[in-house]
PDB file of C-alpha atoms and ligand atoms in Angstrom:
ATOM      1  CA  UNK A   1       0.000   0.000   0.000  1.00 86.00           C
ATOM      2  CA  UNK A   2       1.419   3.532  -0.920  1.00 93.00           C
ATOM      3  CA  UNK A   3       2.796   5.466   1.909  1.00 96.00           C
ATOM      4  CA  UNK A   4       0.711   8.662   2.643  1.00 98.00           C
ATOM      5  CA  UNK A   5       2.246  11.935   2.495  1.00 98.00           C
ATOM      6  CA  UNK A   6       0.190  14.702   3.978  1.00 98.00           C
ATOM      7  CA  UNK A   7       2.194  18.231   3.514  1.00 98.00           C
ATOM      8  CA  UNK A   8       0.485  21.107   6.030  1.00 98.00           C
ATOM      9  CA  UNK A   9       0.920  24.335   4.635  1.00 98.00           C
ATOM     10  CA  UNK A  10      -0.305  25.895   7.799  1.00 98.00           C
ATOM     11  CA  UNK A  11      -0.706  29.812   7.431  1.00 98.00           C
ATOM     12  CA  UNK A  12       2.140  30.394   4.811  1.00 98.00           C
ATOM     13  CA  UNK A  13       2.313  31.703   1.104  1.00 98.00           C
ATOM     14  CA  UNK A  14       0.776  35.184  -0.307  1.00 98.00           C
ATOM     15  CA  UNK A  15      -1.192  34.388  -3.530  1.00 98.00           C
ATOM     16  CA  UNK A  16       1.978  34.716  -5.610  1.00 98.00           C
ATOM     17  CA  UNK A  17       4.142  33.271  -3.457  1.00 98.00           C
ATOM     18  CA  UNK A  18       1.830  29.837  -3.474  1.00 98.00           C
ATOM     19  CA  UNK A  19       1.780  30.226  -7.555  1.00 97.00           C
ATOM     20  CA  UNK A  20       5.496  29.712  -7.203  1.00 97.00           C
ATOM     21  CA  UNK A  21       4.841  26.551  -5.143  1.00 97.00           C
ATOM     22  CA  UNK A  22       2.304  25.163  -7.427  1.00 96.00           C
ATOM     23  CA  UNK A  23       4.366  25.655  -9.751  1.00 95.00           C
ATOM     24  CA  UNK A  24       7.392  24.306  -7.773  1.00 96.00           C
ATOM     25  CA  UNK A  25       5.722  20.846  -6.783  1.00 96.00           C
ATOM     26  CA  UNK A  26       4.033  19.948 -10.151  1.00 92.00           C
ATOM     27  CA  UNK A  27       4.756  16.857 -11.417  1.00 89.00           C
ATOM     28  CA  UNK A  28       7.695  16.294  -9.258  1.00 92.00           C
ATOM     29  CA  UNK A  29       6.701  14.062  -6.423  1.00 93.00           C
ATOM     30  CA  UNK A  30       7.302  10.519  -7.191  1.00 91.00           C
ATOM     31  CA  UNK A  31       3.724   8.019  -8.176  1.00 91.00           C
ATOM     32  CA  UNK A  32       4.758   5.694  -5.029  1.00 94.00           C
ATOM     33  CA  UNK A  33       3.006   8.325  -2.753  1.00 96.00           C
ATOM     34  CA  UNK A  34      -0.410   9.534  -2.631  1.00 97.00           C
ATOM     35  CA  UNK A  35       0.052  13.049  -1.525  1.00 97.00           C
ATOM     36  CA  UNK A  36      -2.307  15.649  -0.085  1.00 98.00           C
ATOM     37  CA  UNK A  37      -1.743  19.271   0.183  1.00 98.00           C
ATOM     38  CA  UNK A  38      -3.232  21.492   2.629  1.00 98.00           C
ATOM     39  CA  UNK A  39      -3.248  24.982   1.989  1.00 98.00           C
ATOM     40  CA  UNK A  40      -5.229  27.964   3.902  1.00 98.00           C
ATOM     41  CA  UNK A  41      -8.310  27.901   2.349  1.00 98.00           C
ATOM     42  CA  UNK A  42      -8.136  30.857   0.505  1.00 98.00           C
ATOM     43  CA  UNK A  43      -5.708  29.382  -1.970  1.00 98.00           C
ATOM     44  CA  UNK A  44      -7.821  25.960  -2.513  1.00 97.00           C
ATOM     45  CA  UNK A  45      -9.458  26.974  -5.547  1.00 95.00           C
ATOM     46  CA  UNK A  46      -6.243  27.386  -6.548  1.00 95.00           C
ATOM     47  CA  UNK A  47      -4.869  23.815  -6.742  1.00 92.00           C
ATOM     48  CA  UNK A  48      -8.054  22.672  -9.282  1.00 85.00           C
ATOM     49  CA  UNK A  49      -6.554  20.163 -11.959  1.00 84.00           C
ATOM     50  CA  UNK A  50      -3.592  19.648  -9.721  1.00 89.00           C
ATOM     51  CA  UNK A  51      -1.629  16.522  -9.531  1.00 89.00           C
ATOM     52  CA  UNK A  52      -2.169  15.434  -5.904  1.00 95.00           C
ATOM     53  CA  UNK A  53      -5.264  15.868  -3.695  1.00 97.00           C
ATOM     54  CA  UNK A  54      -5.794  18.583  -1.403  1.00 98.00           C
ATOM     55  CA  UNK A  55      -6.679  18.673   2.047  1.00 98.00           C
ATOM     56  CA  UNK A  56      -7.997  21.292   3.909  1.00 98.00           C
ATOM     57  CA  UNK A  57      -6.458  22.178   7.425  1.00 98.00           C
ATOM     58  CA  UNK A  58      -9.645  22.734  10.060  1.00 98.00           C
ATOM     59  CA  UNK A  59     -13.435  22.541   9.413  1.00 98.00           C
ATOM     60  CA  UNK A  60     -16.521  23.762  11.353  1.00 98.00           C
ATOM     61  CA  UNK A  61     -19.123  21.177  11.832  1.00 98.00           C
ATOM     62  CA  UNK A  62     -22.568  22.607  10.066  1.00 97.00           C
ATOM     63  CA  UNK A  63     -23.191  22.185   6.685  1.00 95.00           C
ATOM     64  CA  UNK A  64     -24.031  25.913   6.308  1.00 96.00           C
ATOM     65  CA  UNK A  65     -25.697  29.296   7.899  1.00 97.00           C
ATOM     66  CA  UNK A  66     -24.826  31.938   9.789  1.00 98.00           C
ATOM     67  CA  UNK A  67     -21.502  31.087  11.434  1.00 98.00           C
ATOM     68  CA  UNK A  68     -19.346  34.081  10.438  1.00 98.00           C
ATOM     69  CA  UNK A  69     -16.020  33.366   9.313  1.00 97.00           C
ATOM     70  CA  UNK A  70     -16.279  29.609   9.227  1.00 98.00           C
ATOM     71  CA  UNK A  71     -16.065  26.552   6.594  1.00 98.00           C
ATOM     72  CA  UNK A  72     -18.211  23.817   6.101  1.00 98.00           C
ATOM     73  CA  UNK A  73     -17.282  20.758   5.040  1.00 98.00           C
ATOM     74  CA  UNK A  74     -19.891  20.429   2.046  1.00 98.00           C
ATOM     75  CA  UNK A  75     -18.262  23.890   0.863  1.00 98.00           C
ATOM     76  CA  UNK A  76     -14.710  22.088   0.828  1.00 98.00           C
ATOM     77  CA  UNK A  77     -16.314  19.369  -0.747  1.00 97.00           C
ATOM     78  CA  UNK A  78     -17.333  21.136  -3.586  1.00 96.00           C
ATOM     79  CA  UNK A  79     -13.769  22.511  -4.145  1.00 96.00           C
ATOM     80  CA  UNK A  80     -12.182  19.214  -4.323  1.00 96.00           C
ATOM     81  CA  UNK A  81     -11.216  18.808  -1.178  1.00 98.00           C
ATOM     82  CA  UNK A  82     -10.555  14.698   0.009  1.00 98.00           C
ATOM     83  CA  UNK A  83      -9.225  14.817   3.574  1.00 98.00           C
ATOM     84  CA  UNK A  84      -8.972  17.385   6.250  1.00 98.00           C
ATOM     85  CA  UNK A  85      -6.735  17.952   9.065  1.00 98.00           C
ATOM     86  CA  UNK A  86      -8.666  18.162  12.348  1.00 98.00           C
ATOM     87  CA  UNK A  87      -7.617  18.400  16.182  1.00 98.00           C
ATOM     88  CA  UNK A  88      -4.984  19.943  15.161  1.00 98.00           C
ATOM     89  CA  UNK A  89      -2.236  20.352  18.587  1.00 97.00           C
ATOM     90  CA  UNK A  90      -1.917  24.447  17.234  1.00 98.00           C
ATOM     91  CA  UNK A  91      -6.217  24.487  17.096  1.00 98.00           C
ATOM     92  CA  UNK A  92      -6.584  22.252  20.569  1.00 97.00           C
ATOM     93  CA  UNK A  93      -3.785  25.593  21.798  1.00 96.00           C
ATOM     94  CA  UNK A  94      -4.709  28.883  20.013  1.00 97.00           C
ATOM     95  CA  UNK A  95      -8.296  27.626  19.584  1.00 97.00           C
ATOM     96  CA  UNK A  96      -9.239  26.020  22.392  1.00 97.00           C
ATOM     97  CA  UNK A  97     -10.736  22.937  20.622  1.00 98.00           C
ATOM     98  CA  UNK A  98     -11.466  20.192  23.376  1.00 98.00           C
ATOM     99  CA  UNK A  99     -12.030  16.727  22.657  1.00 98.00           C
ATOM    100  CA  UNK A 100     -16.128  16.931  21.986  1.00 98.00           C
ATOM    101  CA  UNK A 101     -15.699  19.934  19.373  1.00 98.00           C
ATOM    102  CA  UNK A 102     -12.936  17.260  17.444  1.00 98.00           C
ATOM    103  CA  UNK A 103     -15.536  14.811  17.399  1.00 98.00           C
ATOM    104  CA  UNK A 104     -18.462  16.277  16.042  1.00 98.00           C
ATOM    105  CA  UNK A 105     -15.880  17.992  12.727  1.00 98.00           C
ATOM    106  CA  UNK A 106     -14.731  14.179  12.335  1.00 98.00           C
ATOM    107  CA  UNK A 107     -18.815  13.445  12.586  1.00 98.00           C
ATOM    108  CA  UNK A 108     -19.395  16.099   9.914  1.00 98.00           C
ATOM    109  CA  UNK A 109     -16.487  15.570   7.958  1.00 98.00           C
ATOM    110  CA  UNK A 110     -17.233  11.933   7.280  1.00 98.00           C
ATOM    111  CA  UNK A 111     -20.790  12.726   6.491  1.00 97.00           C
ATOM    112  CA  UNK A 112     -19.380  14.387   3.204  1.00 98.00           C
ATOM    113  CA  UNK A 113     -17.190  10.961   2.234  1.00 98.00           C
ATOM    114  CA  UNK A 114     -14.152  13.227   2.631  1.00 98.00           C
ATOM    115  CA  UNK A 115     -11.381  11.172   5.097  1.00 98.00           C
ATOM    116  CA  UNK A 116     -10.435  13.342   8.454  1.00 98.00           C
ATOM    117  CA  UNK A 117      -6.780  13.302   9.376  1.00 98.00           C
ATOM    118  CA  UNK A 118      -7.359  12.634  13.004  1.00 98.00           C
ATOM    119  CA  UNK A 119      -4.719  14.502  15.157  1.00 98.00           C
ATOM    120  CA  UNK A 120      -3.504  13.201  18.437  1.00 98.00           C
ATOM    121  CA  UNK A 121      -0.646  13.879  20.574  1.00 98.00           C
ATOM    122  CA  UNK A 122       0.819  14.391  24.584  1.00 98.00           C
ATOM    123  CA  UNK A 123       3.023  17.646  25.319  1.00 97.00           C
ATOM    124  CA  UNK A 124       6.444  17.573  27.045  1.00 95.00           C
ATOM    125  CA  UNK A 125       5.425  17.336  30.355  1.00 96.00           C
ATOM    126  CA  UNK A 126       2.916  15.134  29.754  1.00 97.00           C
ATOM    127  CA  UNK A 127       5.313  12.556  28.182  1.00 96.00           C
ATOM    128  CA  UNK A 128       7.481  13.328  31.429  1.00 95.00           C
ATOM    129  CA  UNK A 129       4.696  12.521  34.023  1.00 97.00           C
ATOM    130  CA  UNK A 130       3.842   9.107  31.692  1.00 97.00           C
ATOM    131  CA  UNK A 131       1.041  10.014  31.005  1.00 98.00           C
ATOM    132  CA  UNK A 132       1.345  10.008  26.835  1.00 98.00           C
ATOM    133  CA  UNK A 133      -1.228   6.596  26.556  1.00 98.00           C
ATOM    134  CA  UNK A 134      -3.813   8.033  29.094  1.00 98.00           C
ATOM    135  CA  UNK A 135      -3.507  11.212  27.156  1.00 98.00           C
ATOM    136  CA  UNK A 136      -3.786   9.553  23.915  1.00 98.00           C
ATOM    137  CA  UNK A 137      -6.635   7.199  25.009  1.00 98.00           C
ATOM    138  CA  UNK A 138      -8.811  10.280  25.839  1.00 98.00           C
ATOM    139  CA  UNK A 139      -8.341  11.703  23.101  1.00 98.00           C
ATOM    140  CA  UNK A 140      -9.370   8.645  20.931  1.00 98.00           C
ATOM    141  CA  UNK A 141     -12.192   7.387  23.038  1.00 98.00           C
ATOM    142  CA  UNK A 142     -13.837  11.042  23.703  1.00 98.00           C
ATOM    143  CA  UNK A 143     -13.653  12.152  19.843  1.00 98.00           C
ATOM    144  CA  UNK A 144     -14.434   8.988  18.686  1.00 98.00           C
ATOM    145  CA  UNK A 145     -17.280   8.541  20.999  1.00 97.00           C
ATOM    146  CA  UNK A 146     -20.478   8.470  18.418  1.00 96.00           C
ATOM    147  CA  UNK A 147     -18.100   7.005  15.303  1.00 97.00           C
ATOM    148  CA  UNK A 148     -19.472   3.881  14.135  1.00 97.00           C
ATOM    149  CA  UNK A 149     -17.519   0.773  13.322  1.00 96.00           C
ATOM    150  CA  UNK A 150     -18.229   1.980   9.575  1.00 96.00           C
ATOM    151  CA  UNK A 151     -17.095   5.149   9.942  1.00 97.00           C
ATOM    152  CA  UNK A 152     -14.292   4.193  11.885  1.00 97.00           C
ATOM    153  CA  UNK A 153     -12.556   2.678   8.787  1.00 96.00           C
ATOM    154  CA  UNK A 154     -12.228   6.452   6.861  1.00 97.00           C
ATOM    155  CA  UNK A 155     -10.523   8.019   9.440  1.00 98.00           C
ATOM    156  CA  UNK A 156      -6.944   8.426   9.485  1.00 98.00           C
ATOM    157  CA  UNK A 157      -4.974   8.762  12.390  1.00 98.00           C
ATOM    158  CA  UNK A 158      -1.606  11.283  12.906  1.00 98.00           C
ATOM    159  CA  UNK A 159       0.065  10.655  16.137  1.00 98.00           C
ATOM    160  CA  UNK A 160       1.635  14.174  16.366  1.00 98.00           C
ATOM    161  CA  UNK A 161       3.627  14.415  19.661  1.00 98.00           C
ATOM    162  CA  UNK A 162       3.145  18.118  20.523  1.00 97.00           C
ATOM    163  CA  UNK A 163       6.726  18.534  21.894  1.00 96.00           C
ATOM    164  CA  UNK A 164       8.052  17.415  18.320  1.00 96.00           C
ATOM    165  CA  UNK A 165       5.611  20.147  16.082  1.00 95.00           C
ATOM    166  CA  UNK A 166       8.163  22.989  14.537  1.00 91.00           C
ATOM    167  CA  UNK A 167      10.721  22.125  17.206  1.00 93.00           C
ATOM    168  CA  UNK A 168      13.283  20.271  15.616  1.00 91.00           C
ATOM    169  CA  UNK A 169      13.145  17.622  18.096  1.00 92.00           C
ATOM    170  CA  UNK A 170      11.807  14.012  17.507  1.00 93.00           C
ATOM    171  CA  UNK A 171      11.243  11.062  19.370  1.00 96.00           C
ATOM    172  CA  UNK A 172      13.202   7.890  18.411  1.00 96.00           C
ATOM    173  CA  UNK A 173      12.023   5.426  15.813  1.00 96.00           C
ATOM    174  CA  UNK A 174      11.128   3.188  18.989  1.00 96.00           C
ATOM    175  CA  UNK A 175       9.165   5.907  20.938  1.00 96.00           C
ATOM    176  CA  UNK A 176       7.227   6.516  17.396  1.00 98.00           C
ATOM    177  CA  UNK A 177       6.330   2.799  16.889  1.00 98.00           C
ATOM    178  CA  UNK A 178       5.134   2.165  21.083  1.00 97.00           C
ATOM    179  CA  UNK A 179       2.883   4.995  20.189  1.00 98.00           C
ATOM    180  CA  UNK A 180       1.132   3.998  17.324  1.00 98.00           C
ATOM    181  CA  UNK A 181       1.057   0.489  18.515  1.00 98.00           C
ATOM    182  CA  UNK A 182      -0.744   1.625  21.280  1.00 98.00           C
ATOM    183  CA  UNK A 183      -2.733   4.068  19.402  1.00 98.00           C
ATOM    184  CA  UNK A 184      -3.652   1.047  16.923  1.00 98.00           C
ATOM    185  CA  UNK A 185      -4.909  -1.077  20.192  1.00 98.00           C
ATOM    186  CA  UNK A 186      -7.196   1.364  21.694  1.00 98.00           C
ATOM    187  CA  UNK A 187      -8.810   1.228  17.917  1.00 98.00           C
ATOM    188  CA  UNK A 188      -8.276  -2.636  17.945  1.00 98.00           C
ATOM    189  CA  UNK A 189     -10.222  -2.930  21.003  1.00 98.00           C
ATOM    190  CA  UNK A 190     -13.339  -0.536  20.372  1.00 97.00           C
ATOM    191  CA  UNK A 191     -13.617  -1.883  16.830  1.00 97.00           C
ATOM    192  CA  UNK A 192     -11.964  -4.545  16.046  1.00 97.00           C
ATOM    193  CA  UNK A 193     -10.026  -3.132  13.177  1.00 96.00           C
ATOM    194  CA  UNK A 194      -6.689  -2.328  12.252  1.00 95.00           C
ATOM    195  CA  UNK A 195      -6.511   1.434  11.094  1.00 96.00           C
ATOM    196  CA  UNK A 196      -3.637   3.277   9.599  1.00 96.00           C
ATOM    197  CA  UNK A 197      -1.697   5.993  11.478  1.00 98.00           C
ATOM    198  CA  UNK A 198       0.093   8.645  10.361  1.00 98.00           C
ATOM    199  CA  UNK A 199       3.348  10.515  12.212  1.00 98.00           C
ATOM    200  CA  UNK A 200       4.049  14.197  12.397  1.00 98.00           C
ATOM    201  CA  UNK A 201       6.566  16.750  13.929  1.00 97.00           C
ATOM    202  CA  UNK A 202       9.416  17.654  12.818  1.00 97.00           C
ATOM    203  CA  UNK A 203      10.265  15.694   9.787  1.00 97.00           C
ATOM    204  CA  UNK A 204      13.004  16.683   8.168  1.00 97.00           C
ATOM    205  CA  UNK A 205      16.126  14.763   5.794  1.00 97.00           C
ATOM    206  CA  UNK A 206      17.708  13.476   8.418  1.00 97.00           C
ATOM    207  CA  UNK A 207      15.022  11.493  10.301  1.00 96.00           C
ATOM    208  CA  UNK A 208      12.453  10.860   7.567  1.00 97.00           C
ATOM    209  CA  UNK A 209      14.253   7.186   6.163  1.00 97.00           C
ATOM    210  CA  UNK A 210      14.030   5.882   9.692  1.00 96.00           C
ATOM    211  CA  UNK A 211      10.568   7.144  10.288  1.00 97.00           C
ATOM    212  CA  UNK A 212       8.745   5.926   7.599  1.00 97.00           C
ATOM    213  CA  UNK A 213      10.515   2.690   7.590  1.00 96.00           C
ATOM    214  CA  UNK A 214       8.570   1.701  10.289  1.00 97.00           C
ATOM    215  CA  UNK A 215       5.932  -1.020   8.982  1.00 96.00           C
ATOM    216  CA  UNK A 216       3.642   0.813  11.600  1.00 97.00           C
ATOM    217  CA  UNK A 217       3.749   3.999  10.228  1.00 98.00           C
ATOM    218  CA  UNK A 218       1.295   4.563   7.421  1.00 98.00           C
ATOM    219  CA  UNK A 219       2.244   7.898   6.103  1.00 98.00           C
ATOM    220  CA  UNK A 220       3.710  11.407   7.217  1.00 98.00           C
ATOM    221  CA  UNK A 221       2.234  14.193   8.248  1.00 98.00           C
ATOM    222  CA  UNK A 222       4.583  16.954   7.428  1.00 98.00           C
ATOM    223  CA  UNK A 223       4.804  21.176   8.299  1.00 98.00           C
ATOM    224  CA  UNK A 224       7.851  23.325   8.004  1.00 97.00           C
ATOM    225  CA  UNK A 225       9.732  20.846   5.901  1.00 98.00           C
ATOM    226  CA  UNK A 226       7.236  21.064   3.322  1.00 98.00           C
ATOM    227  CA  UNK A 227       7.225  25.021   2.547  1.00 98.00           C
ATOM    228  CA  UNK A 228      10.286  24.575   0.296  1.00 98.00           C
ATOM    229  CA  UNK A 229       9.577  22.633  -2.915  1.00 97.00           C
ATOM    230  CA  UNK A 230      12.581  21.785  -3.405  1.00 97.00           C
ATOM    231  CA  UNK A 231      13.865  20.680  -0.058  1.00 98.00           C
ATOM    232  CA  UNK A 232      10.130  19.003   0.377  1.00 98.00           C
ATOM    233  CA  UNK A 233      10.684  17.152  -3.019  1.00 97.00           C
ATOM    234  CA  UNK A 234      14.652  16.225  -2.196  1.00 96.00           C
ATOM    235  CA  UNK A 235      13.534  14.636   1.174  1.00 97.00           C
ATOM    236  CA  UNK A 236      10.654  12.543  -0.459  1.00 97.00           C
ATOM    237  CA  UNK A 237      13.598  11.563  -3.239  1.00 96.00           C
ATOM    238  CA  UNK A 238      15.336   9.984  -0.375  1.00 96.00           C
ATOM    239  CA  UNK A 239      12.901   7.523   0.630  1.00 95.00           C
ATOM    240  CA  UNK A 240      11.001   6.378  -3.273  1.00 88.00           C
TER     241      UNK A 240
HETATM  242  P1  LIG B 301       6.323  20.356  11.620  1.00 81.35           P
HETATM  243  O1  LIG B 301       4.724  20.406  11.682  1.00 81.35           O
HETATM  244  O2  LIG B 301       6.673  19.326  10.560  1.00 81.35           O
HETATM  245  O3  LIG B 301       6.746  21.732  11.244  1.00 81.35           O
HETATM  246  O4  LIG B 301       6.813  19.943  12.945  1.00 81.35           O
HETATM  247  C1  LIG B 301       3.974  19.240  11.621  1.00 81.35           C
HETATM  248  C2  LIG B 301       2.531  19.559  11.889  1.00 81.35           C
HETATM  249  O5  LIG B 301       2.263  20.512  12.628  1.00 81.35           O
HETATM  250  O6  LIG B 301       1.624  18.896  11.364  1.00 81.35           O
END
């Protein structure tokens, strides 16, 4: 199965500067990856007839009214849009988004057949108390709380240890791999299905080989290295 490789654009690029990226990543990402891009939404109607798919970063969770200054996931729909980001570590911080909120975008994300990208992840001192699988098993069981075996099966998990987002630290290959194990249990055990789990934080050229040579790891989810085309396109070179 092709390795997923979710690039998040996160609140980069004027207009012209995310022409030059466009421009920058056509055609040059290697067919062994199924790539998604997620830009702001301003610049999604942008990437129509594009060569990957696009993701969108956040979602509210109505299908539409008056909600001023929000996106629904039937509008992303109609611009193409086939997975979006949600619980975000940056949107659970800035935002405030608790557990419940995550659960009812996933709810209304799904209800459009586009695939959430599920984010989970402990802090620093969190990881230092051990208390990363209570954490993590919170976070699962709350958000996942009215998600049907059926539904469970188009979600995609990124274990994103907040610690490791934009800081140039990462855990080791073995830290990675307890995680998702564990993170594929808690599924195993409310469903009874295997489902595939994504890592983020801090990938960069010298860590991404040993990451996603993990068998567990189904796919990256990746920020700052990803602004660059062609240090995002040289780092996915190393690992075709
Ligand atoms: P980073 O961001 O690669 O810059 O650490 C990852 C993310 O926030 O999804």
């Amino acid at each position: 199965m092709k390795k997923l490789i979710v690039a998040n654009l996160k609140m980069n690029f004027t207009k012209e500067e995310m022409i030059d990226y466009i421009k920058g990543i056509k055609n040059q990402i290697s067919n062994n990856f199924e790539v998604v891009i997620c830009p702001s939404f301003v610049y999604l109607s942008m990437f129509q007839n594009f060569d990957y798919k696009i993701g969108a970063q956040d979602v509210f969770y109505f299908v539409q009214g008056s909600y001023t200054g929000e996106v629904s996931p039937i509008q992303l729909k109609s611009l193409g849009v086939s997975h979006i980001i949600v619980g975000h570590s940056e949107r659970r911080k800035y935002f405030k988004e608790d557990d419940l909120l995550i659960g009812k975008k996933i709810k209304a994300i799904l209800k459009q057949n586009i695939k959430p990208i599920f984010c989970v992840g402990e802090t620093l001192t969190e990881r230092q108390l051990k208390k990363t699988t209570n954490i993590l098993k919170n976070q699962l069981l709350i958000a996942l709380k009215d998600i049907s075996k059926e539904e469970i099966k188009d979600i995609i998990i990124a274990y994103e240890p907040v610690w490791a987002i934009g800081s140039g630290i990462t855990p080791t290959a073995n830290q990675i791999k307890e995680v998702i194990l564990y993170i594929k249990k808690v599924i195993m055990n409310k469903y009874n299905l295997e489902i595939k789990v994504l890592y983020g934080g801090s990938v960069n050229k010298e860590n991404i080989k040993s990451i996603i040579n993990l068998e567990e790891v189904a796919g990256l989810l990746i920020g700052s290295s990803s602004l660059d085309p062609n240090y995002f396109i040289s780092m996915l070179d190393l690992i075709v």
